[in-house]
Amino acid sequence: MVENTQGTILIVDDDPDIQIAGRLLLKRHFGKVITLSTPEDIPAILSSTPPDVILLDMNFGPGESSGQAGFEWLGRIRAQDNEVVVIMITAHGGVKEAVDAMKRGASDFVVKPWQNEKLLATVSAGLELSKTRRKAKTLTRSNERLAANSAKAEQPMLGHSPPMLAALTLIERAAPTDANVLILGENGTGKELAARALHRASRRADQIFMAVDLGTVSETLFESELFGHKKGAFTDARTDRIGLLEAASGGTLFLDEIGNLPLHLQAKLLTVLEQRRVTPVGASQSVPIDVRIIAATNRSPQDLANPNIFRTDLLFRLNTVEVTLPPLRDRAADIPELVTHYLRVYERRYDKPQKRVSDTAMERLQRYSWPGNVRTLRHSMERAVILSEQDAYEAEDFSLPDTARAAASRVETKQEENEPTASSHTLNLEQLEKEAVERALRTYRYNISHTAKALGLTRAALYRRMEKHGL
């Protein structure tokens, strides 16, 4: 006896008696049974309510027995949806044609008049095959998204200063749970490293870790990226695409720069997190998800507490545990360890000999404010490895601005912002570009997304200019 099973069965036959008999039998055992008397309506059904199994007659119209109509519609069905299972319906004399149809992609056939037990067993097997095919397709699409989201080499979280140890302790305690975590910190403080550390120490460590920078996702593509879409949902939707939330199901999804998400998109994300279900764009049914959310932002707690910037209910949903990563200027004691680590990394990469850092250079490195935090320090170490020609790394190898002058500049910033700069009359493009980038960074408090937008650059282009000018 076949138990009642969820699944949609489509019967396509021009004989009303076959339709009635099939519907009465199958609706007691399967979730939904649809009947059609003409195959011309099949494409619309596949687009709106894709069935799991199609029972397709070999012949349509009086006197037809060649099976050509069945062959033609089998090909059209498979071209539109290659995962749907097609079972051919044939009379006793058409068994040869039904076998030929199986060679062309049909999964099985039934002979009419059928035996009820045989039909139920065939349709049940077809339903299981359909589920397997669709699951395989979902896994394939997940792997495609994972490849596009290529895993980055794991880097350790370094540092033993009190503020860093406090953050690491929170990560250690929160990691084994499924609690959502919100990571706060300036750009370059290692928020993604913290997210990966949380994932590695969690019960989901052997599952997927996916990261998405919401600052780079346009508003028009937000739903498609996170929720997925169905083929034909919009102009460029040429195939079904699984969303990041569904692709990461079972694992961890890291939402970076969540503070830049507009309020109306925050509401859509909140709905998904509350319901634990996602509806792809253009789909009529939602899909359950099981994903741990780790979010990060460089916005201040004061900004996040402003309901005109960030929804309070979404904040409560995200910050079950809140981890704040300290800026590098507040953990100068960690700088020698970070400097040594990244120098060794780039010495190996560029096949350079290991060298020590002079005492004068290390003192300068520890005094510097590092406006880009660890990211800027890393770039500075790479530059030093490439350019240094002495037996030890000296201060000039790191291209650091004079710390005393930099400190004075920070004190006078407010007075100078609206006044001409010392080089305001220069026509040197390099100098003008550097000043423009510096002023924009100060104006937007080193928020890379906002600075890049103000300058009309991409984030990557801004990083290149910051590195070029040693900012």
Short mmCIF file of C-alpha atoms in Angstrom, two decimals:
data_model
loop_
_atom_site.label_atom_id
_atom_site.label_comp_id
_atom_site.label_asym_id
_atom_site.label_seq_id
_atom_site.Cartn_x
_atom_site.Cartn_y
_atom_site.Cartn_z
CA MET A 1 0.00 0.00 0.00
CA VAL A 2 1.44 3.38 -1.04
CA GLU A 3 1.31 6.02 1.71
CA ASN A 4 0.13 9.52 0.96
CA THR A 5 3.14 11.37 -0.47
CA GLN A 6 3.67 15.00 -1.30
CA GLY A 7 4.17 15.52 -5.01
CA THR A 8 2.42 16.86 -8.09
CA ILE A 9 1.29 14.41 -10.79
CA LEU A 10 0.16 15.57 -14.26
CA ILE A 11 -1.98 13.24 -16.41
CA VAL A 12 -2.11 14.13 -20.12
CA ASP A 13 -4.59 12.00 -22.06
CA ASP A 14 -7.44 12.83 -24.46
CA ASP A 15 -9.62 10.05 -23.05
CA PRO A 16 -11.88 11.50 -20.29
CA ASP A 17 -12.27 8.06 -18.71
CA ILE A 18 -8.51 7.69 -18.34
CA GLN A 19 -8.30 11.16 -16.77
CA ILE A 20 -11.05 10.41 -14.24
CA ALA A 21 -9.73 6.95 -13.34
CA GLY A 22 -6.19 8.22 -12.92
CA ARG A 23 -7.21 11.25 -10.83
CA LEU A 24 -9.47 9.22 -8.49
CA LEU A 25 -6.73 6.67 -7.89
CA LEU A 26 -3.72 8.97 -7.55
CA LYS A 27 -5.24 11.80 -5.49
CA ARG A 28 -5.58 9.42 -2.55
CA HIS A 29 -1.82 8.86 -2.51
CA PHE A 30 -0.16 12.02 -3.82
CA GLY A 31 -0.36 15.70 -2.92
CA LYS A 32 -1.81 17.08 -6.15
CA VAL A 33 -3.15 15.59 -9.38
CA ILE A 34 -3.69 17.71 -12.51
CA THR A 35 -5.33 16.42 -15.71
CA LEU A 36 -5.09 17.76 -19.27
CA SER A 37 -6.91 16.56 -22.35
CA THR A 38 -4.49 18.22 -24.78
CA PRO A 39 -0.68 18.45 -24.60
CA GLU A 40 -0.67 22.05 -25.86
CA ASP A 41 -1.22 23.20 -22.26
CA ILE A 42 1.88 21.39 -20.92
CA PRO A 43 4.36 24.32 -21.35
CA ALA A 44 2.15 26.64 -19.29
CA ILE A 45 1.88 24.04 -16.50
CA LEU A 46 5.65 23.52 -16.49
CA SER A 47 6.17 27.28 -16.11
CA SER A 48 3.58 27.90 -13.39
CA THR A 49 3.28 24.68 -11.35
CA PRO A 50 6.07 22.29 -12.36
CA PRO A 51 4.87 18.70 -11.77
CA ASP A 52 7.12 16.02 -10.38
CA VAL A 53 5.79 13.28 -12.63
CA ILE A 54 3.97 13.48 -15.97
CA LEU A 55 1.83 10.58 -17.24
CA LEU A 56 1.87 11.24 -21.00
CA ASP A 57 -0.26 9.40 -23.56
CA MET A 58 1.59 8.14 -26.64
CA ASN A 59 -1.17 9.13 -29.07
CA PHE A 60 -3.67 11.98 -29.33
CA GLY A 61 -6.65 12.11 -31.64
CA PRO A 62 -8.83 9.36 -33.09
CA GLY A 63 -7.09 6.67 -35.09
CA GLU A 64 -3.53 7.68 -34.16
CA SER A 65 -1.24 4.79 -33.19
CA SER A 66 2.27 5.73 -34.38
CA GLY A 67 3.32 7.32 -31.11
CA GLN A 68 4.80 10.32 -32.95
CA ALA A 69 2.77 12.79 -30.91
CA GLY A 70 4.14 11.23 -27.72
CA PHE A 71 7.72 11.39 -29.04
CA GLU A 72 7.31 15.04 -30.02
CA TRP A 73 5.88 16.13 -26.68
CA LEU A 74 8.44 14.10 -24.74
CA GLY A 75 11.20 16.05 -26.49
CA ARG A 76 9.52 19.39 -25.83
CA ILE A 77 9.00 18.57 -22.13
CA ARG A 78 12.62 17.56 -21.63
CA ALA A 79 13.81 20.69 -23.42
CA GLN A 80 11.81 22.86 -21.00
CA ASP A 81 12.42 20.88 -17.77
CA ASN A 82 15.00 18.11 -17.89
CA GLU A 83 14.35 17.09 -14.27
CA VAL A 84 10.66 16.23 -14.57
CA VAL A 85 9.95 12.48 -14.80
CA VAL A 86 7.86 11.39 -17.79
CA ILE A 87 5.98 8.07 -17.75
CA MET A 88 4.40 7.07 -21.06
CA ILE A 89 0.82 5.70 -21.27
CA THR A 90 0.30 3.20 -24.06
CA ALA A 91 -2.10 0.53 -25.25
CA HIS A 92 -1.04 -3.10 -25.47
CA GLY A 93 -0.09 -2.72 -29.10
CA GLY A 94 2.14 0.27 -28.43
CA VAL A 95 4.68 -1.29 -26.08
CA LYS A 96 7.43 -1.10 -28.74
CA GLU A 97 6.82 2.64 -29.16
CA ALA A 98 6.87 3.11 -25.36
CA VAL A 99 10.26 1.36 -25.16
CA ASP A 100 11.53 3.66 -27.91
CA ALA A 101 10.27 6.61 -25.86
CA MET A 102 12.33 5.40 -22.87
CA LYS A 103 15.40 5.49 -25.09
CA ARG A 104 14.54 9.14 -25.77
CA GLY A 105 14.33 10.07 -22.10
CA ALA A 106 11.06 8.69 -20.69
CA SER A 107 11.54 7.03 -17.29
CA ASP A 108 8.99 4.19 -17.61
CA PHE A 109 5.67 3.28 -19.17
CA VAL A 110 2.30 1.85 -18.12
CA VAL A 111 -0.07 -0.14 -20.27
CA LYS A 112 -3.79 0.64 -20.29
CA PRO A 113 -6.01 -0.63 -18.96
CA TRP A 114 -3.60 -0.57 -16.03
CA GLN A 115 -3.51 -2.47 -12.79
CA ASN A 116 -3.90 -0.02 -9.92
CA GLU A 117 -1.03 -1.47 -7.87
CA LYS A 118 1.28 -1.36 -10.91
CA LEU A 119 0.40 2.27 -11.67
CA LEU A 120 0.90 3.35 -8.06
CA ALA A 121 4.29 1.59 -7.86
CA THR A 122 5.43 3.15 -11.15
CA VAL A 123 4.36 6.67 -10.19
CA SER A 124 5.91 6.33 -6.71
CA ALA A 125 9.23 5.27 -8.23
CA GLY A 126 8.98 8.17 -10.66
CA LEU A 127 8.36 10.61 -7.81
CA GLU A 128 11.46 9.41 -5.94
CA LEU A 129 13.50 9.75 -9.13
CA SER A 130 12.18 13.31 -9.61
CA LYS A 131 13.20 14.27 -6.06
CA THR A 132 16.67 12.80 -6.61
CA ARG A 133 17.10 14.69 -9.88
CA ARG A 134 16.01 18.00 -8.40
CA LYS A 135 18.22 17.52 -5.36
CA ALA A 136 21.17 16.77 -7.62
CA LYS A 137 20.45 19.93 -9.61
CA THR A 138 20.23 21.98 -6.41
CA LEU A 139 23.57 20.58 -5.25
CA THR A 140 25.11 21.35 -8.63
CA ARG A 141 23.88 24.94 -8.50
CA SER A 142 25.14 25.20 -4.90
CA ASN A 143 28.57 24.05 -6.02
CA GLU A 144 28.52 26.59 -8.84
CA ARG A 145 27.75 29.38 -6.39
CA LEU A 146 30.46 28.07 -4.06
CA ALA A 147 32.97 28.14 -6.90
CA ALA A 148 31.94 31.72 -7.73
CA ASN A 149 32.29 32.53 -4.03
CA SER A 150 35.69 30.80 -4.00
CA ALA A 151 36.95 29.96 -0.57
CA LYS A 152 39.78 32.16 0.58
CA ALA A 153 42.89 30.88 2.29
CA GLU A 154 42.39 30.72 6.01
CA GLN A 155 44.36 33.29 8.00
CA PRO A 156 44.88 33.23 11.75
CA MET A 157 43.51 35.93 14.03
CA LEU A 158 46.65 37.28 15.64
CA GLY A 159 47.06 39.32 18.78
CA HIS A 160 47.25 39.04 22.57
CA SER A 161 46.46 42.60 23.61
CA PRO A 162 43.58 42.97 26.12
CA PRO A 163 41.01 44.33 23.59
CA MET A 164 41.87 41.56 21.11
CA LEU A 165 41.72 38.85 23.76
CA ALA A 166 38.28 40.11 24.79
CA ALA A 167 37.03 39.75 21.20
CA LEU A 168 38.60 36.29 20.79
CA THR A 169 36.98 35.14 24.04
CA LEU A 170 33.55 36.16 22.77
CA ILE A 171 34.17 34.33 19.49
CA GLU A 172 35.22 31.20 21.37
CA ARG A 173 32.07 31.23 23.51
CA ALA A 174 29.63 32.01 20.71
CA ALA A 175 31.07 29.69 18.06
CA PRO A 176 29.67 26.31 19.26
CA THR A 177 26.11 27.69 19.35
CA ASP A 178 23.78 28.48 16.46
CA ALA A 179 23.28 32.04 17.68
CA ASN A 180 23.42 34.81 15.11
CA VAL A 181 26.48 37.02 15.59
CA LEU A 182 26.99 40.67 14.65
CA ILE A 183 30.61 41.74 14.22
CA LEU A 184 31.40 45.44 14.57
CA GLY A 185 34.63 47.14 13.60
CA GLU A 186 36.31 49.55 11.25
CA ASN A 187 37.36 48.54 7.77
CA GLY A 188 40.39 46.28 7.79
CA THR A 189 40.02 45.01 11.37
CA GLY A 190 39.41 41.41 10.24
CA LYS A 191 35.64 40.99 10.38
CA GLU A 192 35.60 38.21 7.78
CA LEU A 193 38.43 36.42 9.59
CA ALA A 194 36.32 36.55 12.75
CA ALA A 195 33.32 35.15 10.86
CA ARG A 196 35.41 32.28 9.50
CA ALA A 197 36.78 31.59 12.99
CA LEU A 198 33.20 31.38 14.29
CA HIS A 199 32.30 28.93 11.54
CA ARG A 200 35.39 26.73 12.01
CA ALA A 201 34.63 26.30 15.72
CA SER A 202 30.90 25.67 15.19
CA ARG A 203 28.85 22.50 14.76
CA ARG A 204 28.53 23.50 11.09
CA ALA A 205 32.29 23.47 10.49
CA ASP A 206 32.02 20.64 7.93
CA GLN A 207 29.29 22.48 6.02
CA ILE A 208 29.31 25.49 3.72
CA PHE A 209 30.69 28.90 4.63
CA MET A 210 29.59 31.57 2.18
CA ALA A 211 30.41 35.28 2.27
CA VAL A 212 28.68 38.12 0.45
CA ASP A 213 29.63 41.80 0.55
CA LEU A 214 26.27 43.58 0.55
CA GLY A 215 28.07 46.82 -0.22
CA THR A 216 28.77 45.49 -3.73
CA VAL A 217 25.28 44.09 -4.41
CA SER A 218 22.99 46.53 -6.20
CA GLU A 219 19.47 47.02 -4.89
CA THR A 220 17.98 45.58 -8.09
CA LEU A 221 19.95 42.33 -7.72
CA PHE A 222 19.64 41.93 -3.95
CA GLU A 223 16.65 39.54 -4.02
CA SER A 224 18.07 37.51 -6.90
CA GLU A 225 21.45 37.15 -5.15
CA LEU A 226 20.13 36.22 -1.72
CA PHE A 227 16.82 34.53 -2.56
CA GLY A 228 17.52 33.16 -6.05
CA HIS A 229 15.26 33.36 -9.09
CA LYS A 230 13.36 31.19 -11.52
CA LYS A 231 13.97 31.12 -15.24
CA GLY A 232 12.08 33.96 -16.92
CA ALA A 233 11.51 35.91 -13.68
CA PHE A 234 13.09 38.96 -15.34
CA THR A 235 14.82 39.83 -18.60
CA ASP A 236 18.25 38.31 -17.87
CA ALA A 237 16.95 35.29 -15.92
CA ARG A 238 17.84 32.70 -18.57
CA THR A 239 18.13 29.81 -16.10
CA ASP A 240 17.03 28.98 -12.58
CA ARG A 241 19.52 30.33 -10.04
CA ILE A 242 19.79 29.27 -6.44
CA GLY A 243 20.13 32.11 -3.91
CA LEU A 244 22.90 32.43 -1.36
CA LEU A 245 20.55 31.69 1.55
CA GLU A 246 19.49 28.39 0.01
CA ALA A 247 23.00 27.55 -1.21
CA ALA A 248 24.36 28.03 2.32
CA SER A 249 21.59 25.96 3.94
CA GLY A 250 23.14 23.67 6.54
CA GLY A 251 26.11 25.99 6.92
CA THR A 252 26.96 29.63 7.62
CA LEU A 253 26.22 32.76 5.59
CA PHE A 254 28.37 35.83 6.28
CA LEU A 255 26.66 39.11 5.39
CA ASP A 256 29.38 41.76 5.26
CA GLU A 257 28.62 45.51 5.14
CA ILE A 258 25.04 44.88 6.29
CA GLY A 259 24.88 48.42 7.63
CA ASN A 260 24.76 49.70 4.04
CA LEU A 261 21.54 47.80 3.26
CA PRO A 262 18.58 50.13 2.51
CA LEU A 263 15.64 49.96 4.94
CA HIS A 264 13.21 48.38 2.45
CA LEU A 265 15.65 45.55 1.76
CA GLN A 266 16.29 45.15 5.49
CA ALA A 267 12.57 44.41 5.86
CA LYS A 268 12.75 41.63 3.24
CA LEU A 269 15.78 40.08 4.90
CA LEU A 270 14.07 40.21 8.29
CA THR A 271 11.03 38.34 6.94
CA VAL A 272 13.23 35.54 5.62
CA LEU A 273 15.17 35.24 8.88
CA GLU A 274 11.95 35.12 10.92
CA GLN A 275 10.20 32.54 8.74
CA ARG A 276 13.33 30.52 7.94
CA ARG A 277 11.95 30.18 4.41
CA VAL A 278 12.93 31.87 1.18
CA THR A 279 10.91 32.43 -2.00
CA PRO A 280 13.00 32.78 -5.17
CA VAL A 281 12.05 35.65 -7.47
CA GLY A 282 9.36 34.41 -9.85
CA ALA A 283 8.50 31.35 -7.74
CA SER A 284 5.14 30.64 -6.16
CA GLN A 285 6.42 28.37 -3.38
CA SER A 286 8.90 29.06 -0.60
CA VAL A 287 11.84 26.83 0.30
CA PRO A 288 12.90 26.05 3.90
CA ILE A 289 16.42 27.07 4.88
CA ASP A 290 18.66 26.10 7.77
CA VAL A 291 21.47 28.63 7.90
CA ARG A 292 23.42 30.46 10.58
CA ILE A 293 23.76 34.17 9.94
CA ILE A 294 26.90 36.09 10.83
CA ALA A 295 26.71 39.77 9.89
CA ALA A 296 29.26 42.56 10.00
CA THR A 297 29.31 46.32 9.62
CA ASN A 298 31.66 49.24 10.11
CA ARG A 299 28.80 51.45 11.29
CA SER A 300 28.95 52.67 14.88
CA PRO A 301 26.55 51.35 17.54
CA GLN A 302 24.98 54.82 17.55
CA ASP A 303 24.19 54.56 13.84
CA LEU A 304 22.73 51.08 14.27
CA ALA A 305 20.51 52.35 17.08
CA ASN A 306 19.03 54.95 14.72
CA PRO A 307 15.79 53.48 13.22
CA ASN A 308 16.20 55.76 10.22
CA ILE A 309 19.41 53.92 9.37
CA PHE A 310 18.84 50.39 10.63
CA ARG A 311 15.69 48.51 11.63
CA THR A 312 15.61 47.80 15.36
CA ASP A 313 13.86 44.45 14.89
CA LEU A 314 16.50 43.30 12.38
CA LEU A 315 19.27 44.42 14.75
CA PHE A 316 17.74 42.30 17.54
CA ARG A 317 17.55 39.35 15.13
CA LEU A 318 21.22 39.70 14.15
CA ASN A 319 23.02 40.65 17.37
CA THR A 320 22.22 37.75 19.68
CA VAL A 321 25.95 37.98 20.28
CA GLU A 322 27.83 41.17 19.42
CA VAL A 323 31.60 41.10 18.86
CA THR A 324 33.57 44.34 18.48
CA LEU A 325 36.98 44.11 16.83
CA PRO A 326 39.37 46.82 18.06
CA PRO A 327 41.15 49.12 15.58
CA LEU A 328 44.86 48.59 15.22
CA ARG A 329 45.66 51.94 16.89
CA ASP A 330 44.13 50.53 20.11
CA ARG A 331 46.23 47.37 20.04
CA ALA A 332 49.74 48.62 19.33
CA ALA A 333 51.11 45.74 21.44
CA ASP A 334 49.99 43.34 18.69
CA ILE A 335 51.82 45.14 15.89
CA PRO A 336 55.19 43.29 16.24
CA GLU A 337 53.40 39.94 15.96
CA LEU A 338 51.38 41.10 12.93
CA VAL A 339 54.44 42.64 11.25
CA THR A 340 56.49 39.47 11.67
CA HIS A 341 53.67 37.25 10.41
CA TYR A 342 53.02 39.20 7.21
CA LEU A 343 56.70 39.77 6.46
CA ARG A 344 57.24 35.99 6.60
CA VAL A 345 54.18 35.44 4.36
CA TYR A 346 55.44 37.79 1.65
CA GLU A 347 59.06 36.69 1.96
CA ARG A 348 57.91 33.16 1.11
CA ARG A 349 55.62 34.38 -1.68
CA TYR A 350 58.33 36.45 -3.38
CA ASP A 351 61.20 34.09 -2.52
CA LYS A 352 63.02 36.72 -0.48
CA PRO A 353 65.37 36.10 2.46
CA GLN A 354 64.07 36.58 5.99
CA LYS A 355 65.14 39.88 7.52
CA ARG A 356 64.58 41.52 10.87
CA VAL A 357 62.91 44.88 11.42
CA SER A 358 65.17 47.59 12.84
CA ASP A 359 64.26 48.96 16.27
CA THR A 360 63.65 52.43 14.80
CA ALA A 361 61.32 51.02 12.14
CA MET A 362 59.38 48.93 14.67
CA GLU A 363 58.94 51.97 16.89
CA ARG A 364 57.57 53.93 13.92
CA LEU A 365 55.24 51.06 13.02
CA GLN A 366 53.85 50.96 16.56
CA ARG A 367 53.35 54.72 16.71
CA TYR A 368 51.54 54.91 13.37
CA SER A 369 47.72 55.16 13.57
CA TRP A 370 47.04 52.67 10.71
CA PRO A 371 43.81 54.24 9.36
CA GLY A 372 43.17 51.12 7.23
CA ASN A 373 43.99 48.80 10.15
CA VAL A 374 45.38 45.31 9.44
CA ARG A 375 44.60 45.54 5.74
CA THR A 376 46.83 48.60 5.41
CA LEU A 377 49.54 47.00 7.53
CA ARG A 378 49.48 43.92 5.30
CA HIS A 379 49.94 46.01 2.16
CA SER A 380 52.76 47.92 3.82
CA MET A 381 54.57 44.67 4.68
CA GLU A 382 54.22 43.43 1.10
CA ARG A 383 55.66 46.69 -0.24
CA ALA A 384 58.61 46.48 2.17
CA VAL A 385 59.45 42.90 1.16
CA ILE A 386 59.46 43.90 -2.51
CA LEU A 387 61.42 47.16 -2.20
CA SER A 388 63.84 46.67 0.72
CA GLU A 389 67.51 46.39 -0.34
CA GLN A 390 69.19 46.49 3.09
CA ASP A 391 70.05 43.80 5.62
CA ALA A 392 67.15 44.87 7.83
CA TYR A 393 63.83 46.53 7.17
CA GLU A 394 64.04 50.26 7.83
CA ALA A 395 61.25 52.78 8.36
CA GLU A 396 61.45 54.11 4.79
CA ASP A 397 60.79 50.61 3.39
CA PHE A 398 57.24 50.78 4.76
CA SER A 399 56.45 54.17 3.16
CA LEU A 400 54.83 55.50 6.32
CA PRO A 401 54.04 59.21 6.53
CA ASP A 402 55.82 61.14 9.25
CA THR A 403 53.88 60.30 12.40
CA ALA A 404 54.31 63.71 14.02
CA ARG A 405 53.07 65.48 10.91
CA ALA A 406 50.21 62.99 10.58
CA ALA A 407 49.17 63.64 14.19
CA ALA A 408 49.21 67.39 13.67
CA SER A 409 47.20 66.95 10.49
CA ARG A 410 44.52 65.02 12.36
CA VAL A 411 44.25 67.76 14.99
CA GLU A 412 43.86 70.46 12.35
CA THR A 413 41.56 68.49 10.03
CA LYS A 414 38.36 70.35 10.92
CA GLN A 415 39.93 73.75 10.36
CA GLU A 416 41.50 72.71 7.08
CA GLU A 417 38.58 70.87 5.50
CA ASN A 418 37.05 74.04 4.06
CA GLU A 419 40.31 75.88 3.42
CA PRO A 420 42.64 75.64 0.42
CA THR A 421 45.39 73.08 0.92
CA ALA A 422 49.06 73.95 0.70
CA SER A 423 49.13 72.45 -2.77
CA SER A 424 45.74 73.78 -3.86
CA HIS A 425 47.36 75.66 -6.74
CA THR A 426 49.36 72.72 -8.02
CA LEU A 427 48.51 71.17 -11.36
CA ASN A 428 50.21 67.88 -10.56
CA LEU A 429 47.55 65.22 -11.17
CA GLU A 430 49.16 62.70 -8.84
CA GLN A 431 49.15 65.18 -5.96
CA LEU A 432 45.58 66.30 -6.69
CA GLU A 433 44.38 62.71 -6.78
CA LYS A 434 46.08 61.91 -3.48
CA GLU A 435 44.55 64.96 -1.79
CA ALA A 436 41.08 64.11 -3.13
CA VAL A 437 41.30 60.56 -1.82
CA GLU A 438 42.64 61.74 1.56
CA ARG A 439 39.89 64.33 1.96
CA ALA A 440 37.17 61.85 1.02
CA LEU A 441 38.51 59.25 3.44
CA ARG A 442 38.50 61.79 6.28
CA THR A 443 35.04 63.04 5.36
CA TYR A 444 33.54 59.55 5.44
CA ARG A 445 35.65 58.39 8.40
CA TYR A 446 37.42 55.75 6.31
CA ASN A 447 34.18 54.01 5.32
CA ILE A 448 35.40 52.44 2.08
CA SER A 449 31.97 51.95 0.49
CA HIS A 450 30.86 55.54 1.11
CA THR A 451 34.22 57.00 0.11
CA ALA A 452 34.32 55.02 -3.14
CA LYS A 453 30.78 56.11 -4.00
CA ALA A 454 31.60 59.78 -3.33
CA LEU A 455 34.68 59.56 -5.57
CA GLY A 456 32.82 57.68 -8.30
CA LEU A 457 35.08 54.63 -7.92
CA THR A 458 34.60 50.95 -7.20
CA ARG A 459 35.88 49.66 -3.86
CA ALA A 460 38.69 47.81 -5.66
CA ALA A 461 39.72 50.97 -7.54
CA LEU A 462 39.77 52.95 -4.29
CA TYR A 463 41.97 50.34 -2.60
CA ARG A 464 44.40 50.53 -5.55
CA ARG A 465 44.66 54.32 -5.22
CA MET A 466 45.09 54.11 -1.43
CA GLU A 467 47.94 51.65 -1.91
CA LYS A 468 49.42 53.75 -4.72
CA HIS A 469 49.59 56.84 -2.51
CA GLY A 470 50.49 55.02 0.71
CA LEU A 471 47.24 55.95 2.46
#
